[in-house]
Amino acid sequence: MQAKPSRTTFRNRLDEMITALRDDIVTGRLKSGEFIPSLMQLSKQFQLSINSVQKGLDQLAAESLIERIPRVGIRVKDSTRHSTVSLSFGYYPSLMEDVDLQHLIAAFQEEHPHIRIQPVPLQYENYYDVTSNYLYNEMLDVLTINHINFNQYEDRHTDIREVFEPIKPAAGIYPYLSPPFMRDKTQYVQPIVFSPVILCYNQQHFEQRQADEPPLEWTWQEFMACLDRLGRDESRLAFYFYPATLNRWPIFLLQSGVEFKRNKTGKMNLAAPQIMDSIQTCNELIQRQNMFQILLSENDVNVEELFSQQRISVMMTTYFNMNRLRRASFPFDIAPLPYVHTPKTLLITIGMAINRRSKQKAAAQVFIDYLTSYRSQLHIRKTTYSIPALQRAAEWHGEELGYRPSRYNIYRDISHTYALLSDLNLNPHEIEELLNAMNMYWMGMENKEATLSRLATI
């Protein structure tokens, strides 16, 4: 015999019905003067009795959202009070180019005139400090967030539910994108776009030096032999990357093959030989770079600028940053990262989260649904190099609007190598200590033995 549904279950269904109808009215999906489904239809859809449906509609009528027309039905009330919703949207400025965000916002507002998007740019630097203030003071309703920033919130809050509203997961998203944003089977961030860290190379430079095209799997030692083939040229560097960012140096540690697990006392062996191999490999790549060029390039954007000027033959980058190359006058292509002991690369996912304190959660969810729709995701695929989170859109085949690397779909072949910064299992203080130790070694201020000793104390 089946257990009788509890009163809580009925209350949840009733709340679901009220919320769904309210959201449809406020966001404009149900327009003024339009009739809502009948009592019988609502009863069947939400598995409620007619009396329960009536009670829910009484609440919406009390909010001046609907009105009963005798012997006709119930329609949305014509009221300017709920005609427009203002949605404060915090975004990474790079997304203006990386997903053609301005176009997507304009298209959304044309389709949803009841929701006005108020964009608020958010810098990567001091992201947590700025956004936490905005969220707490209800200055943001919805915002873009990556996995690293999401972990910052987890590190500083005992309960992520105090910050972000649970998200209604979108269907058809690549399965490996959502789990990093889930806690206790609840999702808090909806992935929009993603990218692994990859290599990008100038095909003309390879042809001029008669160097083979990069393979799908190779070691850093094999890569450095390829760089030797490219030769030295005063006018350009064979390879360049900016190591001191969280999207670069951790890759070498992840490629060590070490399982970053703590023992019973909470300690981790960061002085393992494989980890030192990774640090030395990174150091060898750094030493191959001209110091003057390093001073010229203070961040990843400038790396792409140097590459577009053909002053670099190969660079470590992402699909996002390749958007800076759309006006390049030469053919370029991409390759997977070489590895130290184990093939690994960082997965960078950018998604959307809703402020738990927001009074416009329904409109925020509508905006997120729009950005993950096939229409929006296909626009990202066609007009940018960024990879849409929606698999169907990402794997679209058709006539390209402009130049696209022939190996664009290589991200599918290397998905088994995707890793996250959180896989290092280190807290922010430990990460800072680790980077300091590596910097001392890379700058030649400490030798291998001193570095191992320092690593053992972390």
Short mmCIF file of C-alpha atoms in Angstrom, two decimals:
data_model
loop_
_atom_site.label_atom_id
_atom_site.label_comp_id
_atom_site.label_asym_id
_atom_site.label_seq_id
_atom_site.Cartn_x
_atom_site.Cartn_y
_atom_site.Cartn_z
CA MET A 1 0.00 0.00 0.00
CA GLN A 2 1.38 3.40 -1.00
CA ALA A 3 2.04 5.92 1.72
CA LYS A 4 -0.38 8.78 1.75
CA PRO A 5 1.23 12.02 0.47
CA SER A 6 2.03 14.33 3.35
CA ARG A 7 0.57 17.76 3.91
CA THR A 8 4.04 19.16 3.18
CA THR A 9 3.94 17.58 -0.28
CA PHE A 10 0.59 19.26 -1.04
CA ARG A 11 1.98 22.59 0.23
CA ASN A 12 5.03 22.22 -2.02
CA ARG A 13 2.83 21.52 -5.04
CA LEU A 14 0.64 24.49 -4.24
CA ASP A 15 3.68 26.74 -3.85
CA GLU A 16 5.03 25.40 -7.13
CA MET A 17 1.80 26.31 -8.91
CA ILE A 18 1.65 29.80 -7.39
CA THR A 19 5.30 30.46 -8.20
CA ALA A 20 5.00 29.18 -11.77
CA LEU A 21 1.95 31.34 -12.53
CA ARG A 22 3.43 34.39 -10.80
CA ASP A 23 6.68 34.00 -12.72
CA ASP A 24 4.86 33.67 -16.05
CA ILE A 25 2.90 36.86 -15.35
CA VAL A 26 5.78 38.95 -14.01
CA THR A 27 8.15 37.95 -16.81
CA GLY A 28 5.59 38.50 -19.55
CA ARG A 29 5.18 34.91 -20.70
CA LEU A 30 1.51 35.38 -19.73
CA LYS A 31 0.53 38.83 -20.99
CA SER A 32 -2.09 41.22 -19.68
CA GLY A 33 -5.57 40.12 -20.77
CA GLU A 34 -4.45 36.56 -21.50
CA PHE A 35 -6.41 33.73 -19.85
CA ILE A 36 -4.56 31.27 -17.62
CA PRO A 37 -5.22 27.48 -17.80
CA SER A 38 -8.52 26.24 -16.39
CA LEU A 39 -9.00 24.97 -12.86
CA MET A 40 -9.17 21.41 -14.20
CA GLN A 41 -5.95 21.82 -16.19
CA LEU A 42 -4.09 23.30 -13.20
CA SER A 43 -5.44 20.56 -10.95
CA LYS A 44 -4.13 17.88 -13.28
CA GLN A 45 -0.79 19.61 -13.99
CA PHE A 46 0.15 20.17 -10.34
CA GLN A 47 -1.72 17.17 -8.88
CA LEU A 48 -3.86 19.34 -6.62
CA SER A 49 -7.52 19.30 -5.71
CA ILE A 50 -9.82 21.94 -7.21
CA ASN A 51 -10.14 23.54 -3.76
CA SER A 52 -6.34 23.79 -3.44
CA VAL A 53 -6.08 25.38 -6.88
CA GLN A 54 -8.77 27.88 -5.88
CA LYS A 55 -6.80 28.84 -2.76
CA GLY A 56 -3.67 29.41 -4.82
CA LEU A 57 -5.54 31.59 -7.31
CA ASP A 58 -7.05 33.58 -4.43
CA GLN A 59 -3.50 34.49 -3.39
CA LEU A 60 -2.59 35.64 -6.92
CA ALA A 61 -5.82 37.66 -7.08
CA ALA A 62 -4.90 39.30 -3.76
CA GLU A 63 -1.59 40.30 -5.36
CA SER A 64 -3.56 41.98 -8.19
CA LEU A 65 -2.01 39.65 -10.75
CA ILE A 66 -5.20 37.95 -11.97
CA GLU A 67 -8.93 38.64 -12.12
CA ARG A 68 -11.95 36.34 -12.47
CA ILE A 69 -14.33 36.91 -15.38
CA PRO A 70 -17.71 35.28 -14.49
CA ARG A 71 -18.66 32.36 -16.75
CA VAL A 72 -15.55 32.98 -18.89
CA GLY A 73 -12.36 32.23 -16.95
CA ILE A 74 -9.45 33.81 -15.14
CA ARG A 75 -7.17 36.23 -16.93
CA VAL A 76 -4.03 38.20 -16.22
CA LYS A 77 -4.92 41.57 -14.80
CA ASP A 78 -4.01 44.63 -16.86
CA SER A 79 -1.71 46.42 -14.48
CA THR A 80 1.38 48.54 -15.08
CA ARG A 81 2.56 47.74 -11.55
CA HIS A 82 4.16 44.49 -12.69
CA SER A 83 4.77 45.38 -16.35
CA THR A 84 8.54 45.92 -16.06
CA VAL A 85 11.19 44.16 -14.00
CA SER A 86 14.68 45.57 -13.63
CA LEU A 87 17.37 42.88 -13.41
CA SER A 88 20.84 43.84 -12.19
CA PHE A 89 23.33 41.60 -13.99
CA GLY A 90 26.99 41.35 -12.92
CA TYR A 91 29.27 40.10 -15.69
CA TYR A 92 32.92 39.52 -16.54
CA PRO A 93 33.79 42.33 -19.04
CA SER A 94 35.60 39.86 -21.31
CA LEU A 95 32.23 38.21 -22.03
CA MET A 96 31.25 41.17 -24.19
CA GLU A 97 33.63 39.72 -26.76
CA ASP A 98 33.78 36.10 -25.64
CA VAL A 99 30.02 35.41 -26.03
CA ASP A 100 28.91 38.57 -27.90
CA LEU A 101 27.07 39.50 -24.71
CA GLN A 102 25.74 42.84 -25.92
CA HIS A 103 23.89 41.11 -28.75
CA LEU A 104 22.47 38.44 -26.43
CA ILE A 105 21.18 41.04 -23.97
CA ALA A 106 19.54 43.05 -26.75
CA ALA A 107 17.93 39.92 -28.23
CA PHE A 108 16.68 38.85 -24.80
CA GLN A 109 15.07 42.22 -24.09
CA GLU A 110 13.38 42.23 -27.49
CA GLU A 111 11.85 38.85 -26.69
CA HIS A 112 11.13 39.76 -23.02
CA PRO A 113 10.21 43.46 -22.97
CA HIS A 114 9.01 43.12 -19.36
CA ILE A 115 12.57 42.49 -18.14
CA ARG A 116 15.17 45.24 -18.40
CA ILE A 117 18.79 44.14 -17.96
CA GLN A 118 21.05 46.50 -16.03
CA PRO A 119 24.65 45.33 -16.74
CA VAL A 120 27.24 45.75 -13.98
CA PRO A 121 30.87 44.95 -14.98
CA LEU A 122 32.82 42.80 -12.49
CA GLN A 123 36.61 42.55 -12.56
CA TYR A 124 38.46 39.25 -12.00
CA GLU A 125 40.66 41.02 -9.45
CA ASN A 126 39.03 41.19 -6.00
CA TYR A 127 36.01 39.41 -7.46
CA TYR A 128 34.92 37.91 -4.15
CA ASP A 129 35.20 41.12 -2.12
CA VAL A 130 33.28 43.18 -4.67
CA THR A 131 30.54 40.69 -5.52
CA SER A 132 29.90 39.61 -1.92
CA ASN A 133 29.19 43.24 -1.05
CA TYR A 134 26.91 43.60 -4.07
CA LEU A 135 25.05 40.39 -3.27
CA TYR A 136 24.57 41.17 0.41
CA ASN A 137 23.23 44.64 -0.35
CA GLU A 138 20.99 43.29 -3.13
CA MET A 139 22.81 45.31 -5.79
CA LEU A 140 23.02 42.22 -8.03
CA ASP A 141 20.24 39.81 -8.95
CA VAL A 142 22.25 37.50 -11.19
CA LEU A 143 25.94 37.24 -12.00
CA THR A 144 28.55 35.34 -14.00
CA ILE A 145 30.90 33.16 -11.99
CA ASN A 146 33.61 30.58 -12.74
CA HIS A 147 34.68 27.56 -10.73
CA ILE A 148 37.57 29.36 -8.99
CA ASN A 149 35.34 32.21 -7.82
CA PHE A 150 32.66 29.74 -6.75
CA ASN A 151 35.24 27.95 -4.58
CA GLN A 152 36.20 31.29 -3.02
CA TYR A 153 32.62 31.60 -1.78
CA GLU A 154 32.72 28.06 -0.43
CA ASP A 155 35.98 28.73 1.40
CA ARG A 156 34.51 31.75 3.17
CA HIS A 157 30.94 30.60 3.83
CA THR A 158 29.83 27.67 5.90
CA ASP A 159 26.76 27.21 3.71
CA ILE A 160 26.70 28.11 0.01
CA ARG A 161 22.89 28.20 0.24
CA GLU A 162 23.19 31.46 2.13
CA VAL A 163 24.65 33.08 -0.98
CA PHE A 164 23.17 31.52 -4.10
CA GLU A 165 19.71 30.33 -5.07
CA PRO A 166 19.39 26.75 -6.33
CA ILE A 167 19.33 26.72 -10.14
CA LYS A 168 16.92 24.86 -12.38
CA PRO A 169 19.39 22.75 -14.43
CA ALA A 170 19.24 23.16 -18.19
CA ALA A 171 18.90 20.03 -20.34
CA GLY A 172 21.55 19.01 -22.86
CA ILE A 173 24.56 20.58 -21.12
CA TYR A 174 27.86 18.67 -21.34
CA PRO A 175 27.69 16.32 -18.33
CA TYR A 176 31.10 17.26 -16.90
CA LEU A 177 30.31 20.98 -16.58
CA SER A 178 27.64 21.04 -13.86
CA PRO A 179 29.03 18.77 -11.06
CA PRO A 180 31.68 21.30 -9.91
CA PHE A 181 28.81 23.69 -9.13
CA MET A 182 26.65 21.15 -7.27
CA ARG A 183 26.50 20.50 -3.55
CA ASP A 184 24.30 17.80 -1.98
CA LYS A 185 22.79 17.08 -5.42
CA THR A 186 21.69 20.73 -5.74
CA GLN A 187 23.04 22.94 -8.51
CA TYR A 188 23.90 26.59 -7.80
CA VAL A 189 25.50 27.72 -11.06
CA GLN A 190 24.27 27.12 -14.60
CA PRO A 191 27.19 26.64 -17.04
CA ILE A 192 27.05 28.91 -20.11
CA VAL A 193 30.44 28.49 -21.83
CA PHE A 194 33.66 26.61 -21.13
CA SER A 195 37.20 26.00 -22.31
CA PRO A 196 40.16 23.78 -21.54
CA VAL A 197 43.63 25.33 -21.45
CA ILE A 198 45.28 24.47 -24.79
CA LEU A 199 48.14 25.39 -27.11
CA CYS A 200 47.61 27.68 -30.09
CA TYR A 201 50.23 27.75 -32.83
CA ASN A 202 51.08 29.76 -35.95
CA GLN A 203 50.80 27.34 -38.87
CA GLN A 204 52.99 29.47 -41.13
CA HIS A 205 55.87 29.30 -38.64
CA PHE A 206 55.59 25.50 -38.54
CA GLU A 207 55.56 25.29 -42.33
CA GLN A 208 58.55 27.63 -42.66
CA ARG A 209 60.61 25.44 -40.30
CA GLN A 210 59.18 22.19 -41.72
CA ALA A 211 58.00 21.23 -38.23
CA ASP A 212 55.36 18.52 -37.86
CA GLU A 213 51.85 19.45 -36.73
CA PRO A 214 51.42 18.80 -32.98
CA PRO A 215 50.01 15.33 -32.08
CA LEU A 216 46.96 14.66 -29.91
CA GLU A 217 49.16 13.42 -27.05
CA TRP A 218 52.76 14.35 -26.28
CA THR A 219 55.10 15.13 -23.40
CA TRP A 220 56.68 18.47 -22.59
CA GLN A 221 60.06 17.00 -23.51
CA GLU A 222 58.71 16.14 -26.97
CA PHE A 223 57.25 19.63 -27.18
CA MET A 224 60.59 21.22 -26.33
CA ALA A 225 62.22 19.17 -29.10
CA CYS A 226 59.60 20.68 -31.42
CA LEU A 227 60.55 24.16 -30.18
CA ASP A 228 64.17 23.43 -31.03
CA ARG A 229 63.00 22.57 -34.53
CA LEU A 230 61.28 25.93 -34.76
CA GLY A 231 64.66 27.45 -33.95
CA ARG A 232 65.68 30.74 -32.38
CA ASP A 233 64.74 34.04 -33.96
CA GLU A 234 65.51 37.48 -32.56
CA SER A 235 62.22 38.80 -33.88
CA ARG A 236 60.02 36.21 -32.18
CA LEU A 237 59.73 33.61 -29.43
CA ALA A 238 59.11 29.93 -30.18
CA PHE A 239 56.86 29.57 -27.11
CA TYR A 240 55.37 31.81 -24.49
CA PHE A 241 53.00 31.56 -21.56
CA TYR A 242 52.38 33.61 -18.45
CA PRO A 243 52.94 31.10 -15.60
CA ALA A 244 51.91 33.00 -12.46
CA THR A 245 48.10 32.73 -12.84
CA LEU A 246 45.78 30.14 -11.29
CA ASN A 247 44.85 28.96 -14.78
CA ARG A 248 48.45 28.09 -15.72
CA TRP A 249 50.98 26.87 -13.10
CA PRO A 250 48.60 24.42 -11.32
CA ILE A 251 48.37 22.45 -14.57
CA PHE A 252 51.95 21.21 -14.16
CA LEU A 253 51.18 19.90 -10.66
CA LEU A 254 48.03 18.19 -11.87
CA GLN A 255 50.15 16.50 -14.55
CA SER A 256 52.46 15.05 -11.90
CA GLY A 257 50.22 12.01 -11.49
CA VAL A 258 50.16 12.53 -7.72
CA GLU A 259 46.86 12.04 -5.87
CA PHE A 260 46.50 15.14 -3.73
CA LYS A 261 45.12 13.41 -0.66
CA ARG A 262 45.76 14.24 2.97
CA ASN A 263 46.79 11.73 5.61
CA LYS A 264 45.05 11.27 8.97
CA THR A 265 46.82 14.32 10.40
CA GLY A 266 45.69 16.51 7.48
CA LYS A 267 49.17 16.67 5.91
CA MET A 268 49.93 16.21 2.21
CA ASN A 269 53.27 15.21 0.68
CA LEU A 270 53.99 18.11 -1.67
CA ALA A 271 57.67 17.17 -1.73
CA ALA A 272 57.00 14.04 -3.82
CA PRO A 273 59.55 13.54 -6.66
CA GLN A 274 56.79 13.70 -9.30
CA ILE A 275 55.77 17.16 -8.06
CA MET A 276 59.35 18.36 -8.29
CA ASP A 277 59.47 16.97 -11.85
CA SER A 278 56.48 19.19 -12.68
CA ILE A 279 58.06 22.26 -11.08
CA GLN A 280 61.33 21.64 -12.97
CA THR A 281 59.49 21.20 -16.28
CA CYS A 282 57.67 24.47 -15.78
CA ASN A 283 60.99 26.10 -14.88
CA GLU A 284 62.62 24.82 -18.08
CA LEU A 285 59.81 26.32 -20.15
CA ILE A 286 60.12 29.63 -18.30
CA GLN A 287 63.89 29.76 -18.89
CA ARG A 288 63.31 29.37 -22.63
CA GLN A 289 61.38 32.64 -22.63
CA ASN A 290 63.08 35.94 -23.25
CA MET A 291 62.90 38.03 -20.07
CA PHE A 292 62.32 41.23 -22.02
CA GLN A 293 59.25 39.68 -23.64
CA ILE A 294 58.01 38.59 -20.20
CA LEU A 295 58.15 42.17 -18.99
CA LEU A 296 56.12 43.20 -22.02
CA SER A 297 53.41 40.68 -21.23
CA GLU A 298 51.83 41.24 -17.83
CA ASN A 299 48.73 39.15 -18.46
CA ASP A 300 47.16 36.67 -20.83
CA VAL A 301 45.54 39.29 -23.04
CA ASN A 302 48.95 40.66 -23.98
CA VAL A 303 50.14 37.15 -24.77
CA GLU A 304 47.44 36.93 -27.43
CA GLU A 305 48.39 40.37 -28.68
CA LEU A 306 52.01 39.29 -29.15
CA PHE A 307 50.81 36.12 -30.90
CA SER A 308 48.59 38.13 -33.27
CA GLN A 309 51.67 40.22 -34.15
CA GLN A 310 53.43 36.93 -35.06
CA ARG A 311 56.06 37.54 -32.38
CA ILE A 312 55.18 34.17 -30.79
CA SER A 313 54.97 30.83 -32.62
CA VAL A 314 53.17 28.83 -29.89
CA MET A 315 51.28 30.02 -26.81
CA MET A 316 49.36 28.48 -23.95
CA THR A 317 45.83 29.90 -24.03
CA THR A 318 42.08 29.13 -23.95
CA TYR A 319 39.23 29.15 -26.43
CA PHE A 320 38.06 32.33 -24.66
CA ASN A 321 41.30 34.18 -25.31
CA MET A 322 41.39 33.04 -28.94
CA ASN A 323 38.59 35.54 -29.49
CA ARG A 324 41.36 38.19 -29.46
CA LEU A 325 42.67 36.60 -32.67
CA ARG A 326 39.59 37.04 -34.84
CA ARG A 327 41.35 39.70 -36.93
CA ALA A 328 44.56 37.70 -37.30
CA SER A 329 46.01 37.82 -40.82
CA PHE A 330 47.56 34.32 -40.72
CA PRO A 331 46.27 30.75 -40.20
CA PHE A 332 46.52 29.31 -36.71
CA ASP A 333 45.37 26.09 -35.09
CA ILE A 334 45.19 24.45 -31.67
CA ALA A 335 46.68 21.42 -29.94
CA PRO A 336 46.31 19.71 -26.55
CA LEU A 337 48.74 20.60 -23.80
CA PRO A 338 51.80 18.36 -23.49
CA TYR A 339 52.16 16.61 -20.13
CA VAL A 340 54.77 15.77 -17.47
CA HIS A 341 53.62 12.32 -16.26
CA THR A 342 49.84 12.30 -16.81
CA PRO A 343 47.81 14.12 -19.52
CA LYS A 344 45.85 16.84 -17.71
CA THR A 345 44.58 20.32 -18.44
CA LEU A 346 42.44 22.79 -16.54
CA LEU A 347 38.76 23.08 -17.32
CA ILE A 348 37.46 26.64 -17.09
CA THR A 349 33.67 26.98 -16.97
CA ILE A 350 31.76 30.24 -16.76
CA GLY A 351 28.19 30.07 -15.55
CA MET A 352 25.37 32.10 -14.04
CA ALA A 353 24.21 32.25 -10.42
CA ILE A 354 21.20 33.91 -8.76
CA ASN A 355 21.54 36.00 -5.61
CA ARG A 356 19.66 34.28 -2.78
CA ARG A 357 18.57 37.73 -1.53
CA SER A 358 17.24 38.89 -4.92
CA LYS A 359 13.61 39.88 -5.23
CA GLN A 360 13.72 39.10 -8.97
CA LYS A 361 14.61 35.42 -8.89
CA ALA A 362 11.98 34.47 -11.45
CA ALA A 363 13.21 37.03 -13.97
CA ALA A 364 16.81 35.95 -13.29
CA GLN A 365 15.93 32.34 -14.09
CA VAL A 366 14.22 33.42 -17.30
CA PHE A 367 17.40 35.27 -18.32
CA ILE A 368 19.54 32.22 -17.55
CA ASP A 369 17.14 29.98 -19.49
CA TYR A 370 17.49 32.30 -22.46
CA LEU A 371 21.31 32.24 -22.39
CA THR A 372 21.28 28.43 -22.31
CA SER A 373 18.67 28.14 -25.07
CA TYR A 374 19.71 26.61 -28.40
CA ARG A 375 19.22 29.95 -30.11
CA SER A 376 21.64 31.79 -27.79
CA GLN A 377 24.14 28.96 -27.55
CA LEU A 378 24.23 28.58 -31.33
CA HIS A 379 24.88 32.31 -31.67
CA ILE A 380 27.89 31.91 -29.36
CA ARG A 381 29.14 28.96 -31.41
CA LYS A 382 28.79 30.79 -34.75
CA THR A 383 30.14 34.22 -33.79
CA THR A 384 32.88 33.42 -31.22
CA TYR A 385 35.56 30.81 -30.49
CA SER A 386 34.10 30.14 -27.01
CA ILE A 387 32.58 26.67 -26.54
CA PRO A 388 28.85 26.69 -25.70
CA ALA A 389 27.83 24.58 -22.71
CA LEU A 390 24.88 23.17 -24.69
CA GLN A 391 26.27 20.12 -26.50
CA ARG A 392 23.88 20.35 -29.45
CA ALA A 393 24.97 23.92 -30.17
CA ALA A 394 28.68 23.28 -29.59
CA GLU A 395 28.70 20.38 -32.05
CA TRP A 396 26.73 22.22 -34.73
CA HIS A 397 27.90 21.64 -38.31
CA GLY A 398 27.30 24.22 -41.01
CA GLU A 399 28.88 27.00 -43.00
CA GLU A 400 31.21 29.00 -40.75
CA LEU A 401 30.87 32.78 -40.64
CA GLY A 402 34.63 33.32 -40.57
CA TYR A 403 37.97 31.60 -40.02
CA ARG A 404 37.90 28.75 -37.52
CA PRO A 405 40.82 26.48 -36.56
CA SER A 406 40.51 23.07 -38.23
CA ARG A 407 41.05 21.42 -34.85
CA TYR A 408 38.34 23.44 -33.09
CA ASN A 409 36.59 20.24 -31.92
CA ILE A 410 39.72 18.93 -30.22
CA TYR A 411 38.13 19.80 -26.86
CA ARG A 412 35.99 16.67 -27.26
CA ASP A 413 39.01 14.42 -27.79
CA ILE A 414 40.72 15.63 -24.61
CA SER A 415 37.72 15.81 -22.27
CA HIS A 416 39.11 12.83 -20.30
CA THR A 417 42.07 15.04 -19.30
CA TYR A 418 39.97 17.83 -17.77
CA ALA A 419 40.84 18.74 -14.19
CA LEU A 420 39.98 21.53 -11.75
CA LEU A 421 42.05 23.73 -9.48
CA SER A 422 40.11 22.21 -6.56
CA ASP A 423 41.59 18.80 -7.47
CA LEU A 424 44.81 19.97 -5.80
CA ASN A 425 42.86 19.82 -2.51
CA LEU A 426 44.66 22.90 -1.18
CA ASN A 427 43.21 25.86 0.68
CA PRO A 428 44.00 29.45 -0.47
CA HIS A 429 46.81 29.86 2.10
CA GLU A 430 48.47 26.62 0.99
CA ILE A 431 48.20 27.63 -2.66
CA GLU A 432 49.92 30.93 -1.86
CA GLU A 433 52.71 29.13 0.01
CA LEU A 434 53.16 26.67 -2.84
CA LEU A 435 53.39 29.43 -5.45
CA ASN A 436 55.92 31.31 -3.32
CA ALA A 437 58.09 28.19 -3.11
CA MET A 438 57.94 27.67 -6.88
CA ASN A 439 58.69 31.32 -7.58
CA MET A 440 61.84 31.15 -5.43
CA TYR A 441 63.00 28.15 -7.46
CA TRP A 442 62.05 29.63 -10.84
CA MET A 443 63.91 32.88 -10.05
CA GLY A 444 67.03 30.91 -9.09
CA MET A 445 66.93 32.10 -5.49
CA GLU A 446 66.64 28.54 -4.11
CA ASN A 447 67.97 25.24 -5.43
CA LYS A 448 66.13 21.95 -5.78
CA GLU A 449 66.98 20.72 -2.27
CA ALA A 450 65.85 23.98 -0.61
CA THR A 451 62.64 23.92 -2.63
CA LEU A 452 61.88 20.32 -1.60
CA SER A 453 62.49 21.28 2.02
CA ARG A 454 60.11 24.23 1.71
CA LEU A 455 57.45 22.07 0.01
CA ALA A 456 57.64 19.55 2.84
CA THR A 457 56.60 22.22 5.35
CA ILE A 458 53.41 23.26 3.53
#
